[in-house]
Amino acid sequence: MLTQKMIQRLNEQVNLEMYSSNIYLAMSAWCANKGLNGSAAFLKDHSKEELSHAYKIFDYINETGAMATIEQINKPQSEFTSLQDVFEKTYNHELVVSKSILELVDVALSEKDYSTFNFLQWYVSEQHEEEKLFKEILDKFEIIGMEGRGLFMIDREIAALLR
Ligand code: OFO
């Protein structure tokens, strides 16, 4: 059985994952509008992945006999200065999510909730993967550069990362 504090923090994480989904969907729209179709497809796919992260916690809360609550989701940013700006923001956002997951782990430990602690391990590994993925994309901007056909090549490389 989950404590009230644990339920509240898990619900906040559901909201954050849904917000992440909307952030990436808004970025996908911006990319599609600029003809960056590889990045648009990648970000739309990632938006779906974030929703699956939200649903996983939603199901976990409900399975324990508690009730997930859906709150208002903040409006995501929809204008960006460049594709590099988009991916710098994805990386920074993932750092925020990682911090939130680690805080959740701390709460689980302090509440002696070992079941939730165990459940959260999947998110700890997933955040490692997400940070790695977005860092890898940022590195492409450094390696390829955006001069000439650079932007086209980066967009193609990002499309190839679709999981
Ligand atoms: Fe849910 O992993 Fe990204 O944010």
PDB file of C-alpha atoms and ligand atoms in Angstrom:
ATOM      1  CA  MET A   1       0.000   0.000   0.000  1.00  0.00           C
ATOM      2  CA  LEU A   2       1.302   3.437  -0.947  1.00  0.00           C
ATOM      3  CA  THR A   3       1.628   6.293   1.531  1.00  0.00           C
ATOM      4  CA  GLN A   4      -0.099   9.594   0.715  1.00  0.00           C
ATOM      5  CA  LYS A   5       3.277  11.220   0.107  1.00  0.00           C
ATOM      6  CA  MET A   6       4.267   8.459  -2.315  1.00  0.00           C
ATOM      7  CA  ILE A   7       0.932   8.688  -4.163  1.00  0.00           C
ATOM      8  CA  GLN A   8       1.297  12.446  -4.512  1.00  0.00           C
ATOM      9  CA  ARG A   9       4.873  12.232  -5.841  1.00  0.00           C
ATOM     10  CA  LEU A  10       3.986   9.441  -8.259  1.00  0.00           C
ATOM     11  CA  ASN A  11       1.031  11.471  -9.544  1.00  0.00           C
ATOM     12  CA  GLU A  12       3.336  14.454 -10.049  1.00  0.00           C
ATOM     13  CA  GLN A  13       5.619  12.202 -12.075  1.00  0.00           C
ATOM     14  CA  VAL A  14       2.677  11.104 -14.260  1.00  0.00           C
ATOM     15  CA  ASN A  15       2.062  14.794 -14.944  1.00  0.00           C
ATOM     16  CA  LEU A  16       5.740  15.434 -15.711  1.00  0.00           C
ATOM     17  CA  GLU A  17       5.872  12.508 -18.168  1.00  0.00           C
ATOM     18  CA  MET A  18       2.736  13.828 -19.910  1.00  0.00           C
ATOM     19  CA  TYR A  19       4.299  17.281 -20.028  1.00  0.00           C
ATOM     20  CA  SER A  20       7.430  15.707 -21.553  1.00  0.00           C
ATOM     21  CA  SER A  21       5.225  14.103 -24.186  1.00  0.00           C
ATOM     22  CA  ASN A  22       3.697  17.473 -25.059  1.00  0.00           C
ATOM     23  CA  ILE A  23       7.079  19.211 -25.119  1.00  0.00           C
ATOM     24  CA  TYR A  24       8.352  16.708 -27.706  1.00  0.00           C
ATOM     25  CA  LEU A  25       5.131  16.874 -29.706  1.00  0.00           C
ATOM     26  CA  ALA A  26       5.397  20.688 -29.894  1.00  0.00           C
ATOM     27  CA  MET A  27       9.029  20.330 -30.978  1.00  0.00           C
ATOM     28  CA  SER A  28       7.958  17.795 -33.609  1.00  0.00           C
ATOM     29  CA  ALA A  29       5.467  20.321 -35.012  1.00  0.00           C
ATOM     30  CA  TRP A  30       8.165  23.023 -35.162  1.00  0.00           C
ATOM     31  CA  CYS A  31      10.522  20.652 -37.020  1.00  0.00           C
ATOM     32  CA  ALA A  32       7.798  19.557 -39.471  1.00  0.00           C
ATOM     33  CA  ASN A  33       7.023  23.224 -40.138  1.00  0.00           C
ATOM     34  CA  LYS A  34      10.693  23.843 -40.999  1.00  0.00           C
ATOM     35  CA  GLY A  35      10.883  20.804 -43.316  1.00  0.00           C
ATOM     36  CA  LEU A  36      13.050  18.871 -40.845  1.00  0.00           C
ATOM     37  CA  ASN A  37      11.056  15.691 -41.323  1.00  0.00           C
ATOM     38  CA  GLY A  38      13.567  13.275 -39.776  1.00  0.00           C
ATOM     39  CA  SER A  39      13.650  15.200 -36.504  1.00  0.00           C
ATOM     40  CA  ALA A  40       9.872  15.684 -36.623  1.00  0.00           C
ATOM     41  CA  ALA A  41       9.341  11.903 -36.881  1.00  0.00           C
ATOM     42  CA  PHE A  42      11.899  11.185 -34.162  1.00  0.00           C
ATOM     43  CA  LEU A  43      10.353  13.686 -31.732  1.00  0.00           C
ATOM     44  CA  LYS A  44       6.802  12.531 -32.426  1.00  0.00           C
ATOM     45  CA  ASP A  45       7.888   8.972 -31.710  1.00  0.00           C
ATOM     46  CA  HIS A  46       9.586  10.135 -28.517  1.00  0.00           C
ATOM     47  CA  SER A  47       6.429  11.965 -27.508  1.00  0.00           C
ATOM     48  CA  LYS A  48       4.585   8.621 -27.659  1.00  0.00           C
ATOM     49  CA  GLU A  49       7.314   7.012 -25.588  1.00  0.00           C
ATOM     50  CA  GLU A  50       6.869   9.638 -22.871  1.00  0.00           C
ATOM     51  CA  LEU A  51       3.156   8.863 -22.755  1.00  0.00           C
ATOM     52  CA  SER A  52       3.993   5.198 -22.215  1.00  0.00           C
ATOM     53  CA  HIS A  53       6.185   6.287 -19.254  1.00  0.00           C
ATOM     54  CA  ALA A  54       3.200   8.168 -17.815  1.00  0.00           C
ATOM     55  CA  TYR A  55       0.855   5.193 -18.301  1.00  0.00           C
ATOM     56  CA  LYS A  56       3.271   2.818 -16.604  1.00  0.00           C
ATOM     57  CA  ILE A  57       3.198   4.909 -13.391  1.00  0.00           C
ATOM     58  CA  PHE A  58      -0.552   5.496 -13.784  1.00  0.00           C
ATOM     59  CA  ASP A  59      -1.100   1.707 -13.872  1.00  0.00           C
ATOM     60  CA  TYR A  60       1.255   1.154 -10.934  1.00  0.00           C
ATOM     61  CA  ILE A  61      -0.656   3.654  -8.747  1.00  0.00           C
ATOM     62  CA  ASN A  62      -4.003   2.086  -9.646  1.00  0.00           C
ATOM     63  CA  GLU A  63      -2.725  -1.478  -9.131  1.00  0.00           C
ATOM     64  CA  THR A  64      -1.869  -0.656  -5.528  1.00  0.00           C
ATOM     65  CA  GLY A  65      -5.472   0.312  -4.760  1.00  0.00           C
ATOM     66  CA  ALA A  66      -4.706   4.043  -4.805  1.00  0.00           C
ATOM     67  CA  MET A  67      -6.062   6.355  -7.502  1.00  0.00           C
ATOM     68  CA  ALA A  68      -4.052   8.211 -10.103  1.00  0.00           C
ATOM     69  CA  THR A  69      -5.198  11.798 -10.534  1.00  0.00           C
ATOM     70  CA  ILE A  70      -4.800  13.760 -13.721  1.00  0.00           C
ATOM     71  CA  GLU A  71      -3.928  17.417 -13.266  1.00  0.00           C
ATOM     72  CA  GLN A  72      -3.519  20.332 -15.628  1.00  0.00           C
ATOM     73  CA  ILE A  73      -0.447  20.085 -17.840  1.00  0.00           C
ATOM     74  CA  ASN A  74       1.651  23.201 -18.473  1.00  0.00           C
ATOM     75  CA  LYS A  75       1.725  24.567 -22.011  1.00  0.00           C
ATOM     76  CA  PRO A  76       4.970  23.604 -23.755  1.00  0.00           C
ATOM     77  CA  GLN A  77       7.218  26.002 -25.648  1.00  0.00           C
ATOM     78  CA  SER A  78       6.408  26.017 -29.370  1.00  0.00           C
ATOM     79  CA  GLU A  79       9.009  28.370 -30.882  1.00  0.00           C
ATOM     80  CA  PHE A  80      12.720  27.618 -31.171  1.00  0.00           C
ATOM     81  CA  THR A  81      15.662  29.435 -32.688  1.00  0.00           C
ATOM     82  CA  SER A  82      17.241  26.404 -34.419  1.00  0.00           C
ATOM     83  CA  LEU A  83      17.334  22.613 -34.485  1.00  0.00           C
ATOM     84  CA  GLN A  84      20.287  22.755 -32.114  1.00  0.00           C
ATOM     85  CA  ASP A  85      18.190  24.864 -29.739  1.00  0.00           C
ATOM     86  CA  VAL A  86      15.475  22.155 -29.880  1.00  0.00           C
ATOM     87  CA  PHE A  87      17.884  19.390 -28.926  1.00  0.00           C
ATOM     88  CA  GLU A  88      19.672  21.432 -26.264  1.00  0.00           C
ATOM     89  CA  LYS A  89      16.252  21.828 -24.675  1.00  0.00           C
ATOM     90  CA  THR A  90      15.470  18.101 -24.946  1.00  0.00           C
ATOM     91  CA  TYR A  91      18.737  17.275 -23.191  1.00  0.00           C
ATOM     92  CA  ASN A  92      18.160  19.844 -20.436  1.00  0.00           C
ATOM     93  CA  HIS A  93      14.623  18.589 -19.971  1.00  0.00           C
ATOM     94  CA  GLU A  94      15.842  15.017 -19.574  1.00  0.00           C
ATOM     95  CA  LEU A  95      18.196  16.199 -16.813  1.00  0.00           C
ATOM     96  CA  VAL A  96      15.175  17.685 -15.019  1.00  0.00           C
ATOM     97  CA  VAL A  97      13.279  14.395 -15.400  1.00  0.00           C
ATOM     98  CA  SER A  98      16.260  12.386 -14.126  1.00  0.00           C
ATOM     99  CA  LYS A  99      16.447  14.626 -11.055  1.00  0.00           C
ATOM    100  CA  SER A 100      12.741  14.111 -10.428  1.00  0.00           C
ATOM    101  CA  ILE A 101      13.097  10.305 -10.713  1.00  0.00           C
ATOM    102  CA  LEU A 102      15.999  10.301  -8.247  1.00  0.00           C
ATOM    103  CA  GLU A 103      13.923  12.387  -5.816  1.00  0.00           C
ATOM    104  CA  LEU A 104      11.136   9.816  -6.179  1.00  0.00           C
ATOM    105  CA  VAL A 105      13.621   7.056  -5.346  1.00  0.00           C
ATOM    106  CA  ASP A 106      14.625   9.041  -2.237  1.00  0.00           C
ATOM    107  CA  VAL A 107      10.988   9.338  -1.171  1.00  0.00           C
ATOM    108  CA  ALA A 108      10.454   5.577  -1.686  1.00  0.00           C
ATOM    109  CA  LEU A 109      13.458   4.847   0.516  1.00  0.00           C
ATOM    110  CA  SER A 110      12.498   7.309   3.221  1.00  0.00           C
ATOM    111  CA  GLU A 111       8.956   5.853   3.277  1.00  0.00           C
ATOM    112  CA  LYS A 112      10.453   2.330   3.417  1.00  0.00           C
ATOM    113  CA  ASP A 113       8.400   1.560   0.293  1.00  0.00           C
ATOM    114  CA  TYR A 114      10.623  -1.118  -1.247  1.00  0.00           C
ATOM    115  CA  SER A 115       8.035  -2.157  -3.802  1.00  0.00           C
ATOM    116  CA  THR A 116       7.979   1.346  -5.311  1.00  0.00           C
ATOM    117  CA  PHE A 117      11.747   1.547  -4.947  1.00  0.00           C
ATOM    118  CA  ASN A 118      11.959  -1.619  -7.047  1.00  0.00           C
ATOM    119  CA  PHE A 119       9.396  -0.312  -9.572  1.00  0.00           C
ATOM    120  CA  LEU A 120      11.409   2.903 -10.013  1.00  0.00           C
ATOM    121  CA  GLN A 121      14.587   1.083 -10.998  1.00  0.00           C
ATOM    122  CA  TRP A 122      13.232   0.791 -14.555  1.00  0.00           C
ATOM    123  CA  TYR A 123      13.000   4.613 -14.666  1.00  0.00           C
ATOM    124  CA  VAL A 124      16.516   5.035 -13.302  1.00  0.00           C
ATOM    125  CA  SER A 125      17.877   2.917 -16.191  1.00  0.00           C
ATOM    126  CA  GLU A 126      15.581   4.557 -18.709  1.00  0.00           C
ATOM    127  CA  GLN A 127      16.778   8.040 -17.725  1.00  0.00           C
ATOM    128  CA  HIS A 128      20.358   6.926 -18.222  1.00  0.00           C
ATOM    129  CA  GLU A 129      19.401   5.825 -21.759  1.00  0.00           C
ATOM    130  CA  GLU A 130      17.500   9.048 -22.462  1.00  0.00           C
ATOM    131  CA  GLU A 131      20.343  11.291 -21.339  1.00  0.00           C
ATOM    132  CA  LYS A 132      22.757   9.238 -23.450  1.00  0.00           C
ATOM    133  CA  LEU A 133      20.476   9.415 -26.496  1.00  0.00           C
ATOM    134  CA  PHE A 134      20.031  13.192 -26.390  1.00  0.00           C
ATOM    135  CA  LYS A 135      23.703  13.808 -25.621  1.00  0.00           C
ATOM    136  CA  GLU A 136      24.540  11.687 -28.670  1.00  0.00           C
ATOM    137  CA  ILE A 137      22.289  13.917 -30.785  1.00  0.00           C
ATOM    138  CA  LEU A 138      23.885  17.094 -29.403  1.00  0.00           C
ATOM    139  CA  ASP A 139      27.311  15.681 -30.271  1.00  0.00           C
ATOM    140  CA  LYS A 140      26.206  15.406 -33.904  1.00  0.00           C
ATOM    141  CA  PHE A 141      25.861  19.192 -34.071  1.00  0.00           C
ATOM    142  CA  GLU A 142      29.491  19.501 -32.970  1.00  0.00           C
ATOM    143  CA  ILE A 143      30.813  16.784 -35.294  1.00  0.00           C
ATOM    144  CA  ILE A 144      28.821  17.528 -38.447  1.00  0.00           C
ATOM    145  CA  GLY A 145      28.217  21.266 -37.988  1.00  0.00           C
ATOM    146  CA  MET A 146      25.308  23.106 -39.576  1.00  0.00           C
ATOM    147  CA  GLU A 147      27.116  24.665 -42.508  1.00  0.00           C
ATOM    148  CA  GLY A 148      26.075  23.757 -46.080  1.00  0.00           C
ATOM    149  CA  ARG A 149      24.379  20.369 -46.119  1.00  0.00           C
ATOM    150  CA  GLY A 150      25.101  19.901 -42.394  1.00  0.00           C
ATOM    151  CA  LEU A 151      21.550  20.520 -41.230  1.00  0.00           C
ATOM    152  CA  PHE A 152      20.189  18.059 -43.809  1.00  0.00           C
ATOM    153  CA  MET A 153      22.708  15.435 -42.692  1.00  0.00           C
ATOM    154  CA  ILE A 154      21.970  15.946 -38.987  1.00  0.00           C
ATOM    155  CA  ASP A 155      18.237  15.611 -39.669  1.00  0.00           C
ATOM    156  CA  ARG A 156      18.894  12.356 -41.532  1.00  0.00           C
ATOM    157  CA  GLU A 157      21.086  11.025 -38.708  1.00  0.00           C
ATOM    158  CA  ILE A 158      18.359  11.838 -36.158  1.00  0.00           C
ATOM    159  CA  ALA A 159      15.777   9.985 -38.255  1.00  0.00           C
ATOM    160  CA  ALA A 160      18.084   6.936 -38.208  1.00  0.00           C
ATOM    161  CA  LEU A 161      17.877   6.918 -34.382  1.00  0.00           C
ATOM    162  CA  LEU A 162      14.150   6.086 -34.408  1.00  0.00           C
ATOM    163  CA  ARG A 163      13.788   3.166 -32.014  1.00  0.00           C
TER     164      ARG A 163
HETATM  165 FE1  OFO B   1      10.191   9.797 -19.574  1.00  0.00          FE
HETATM  166  O1  OFO B   1      11.898   9.789 -20.197  1.00  0.00           O
HETATM  167 FE2  OFO B   1      12.249  11.327 -21.199  1.00  0.00          FE
HETATM  168  O2  OFO B   1      11.530  12.514 -20.129  1.00  0.00           O
END
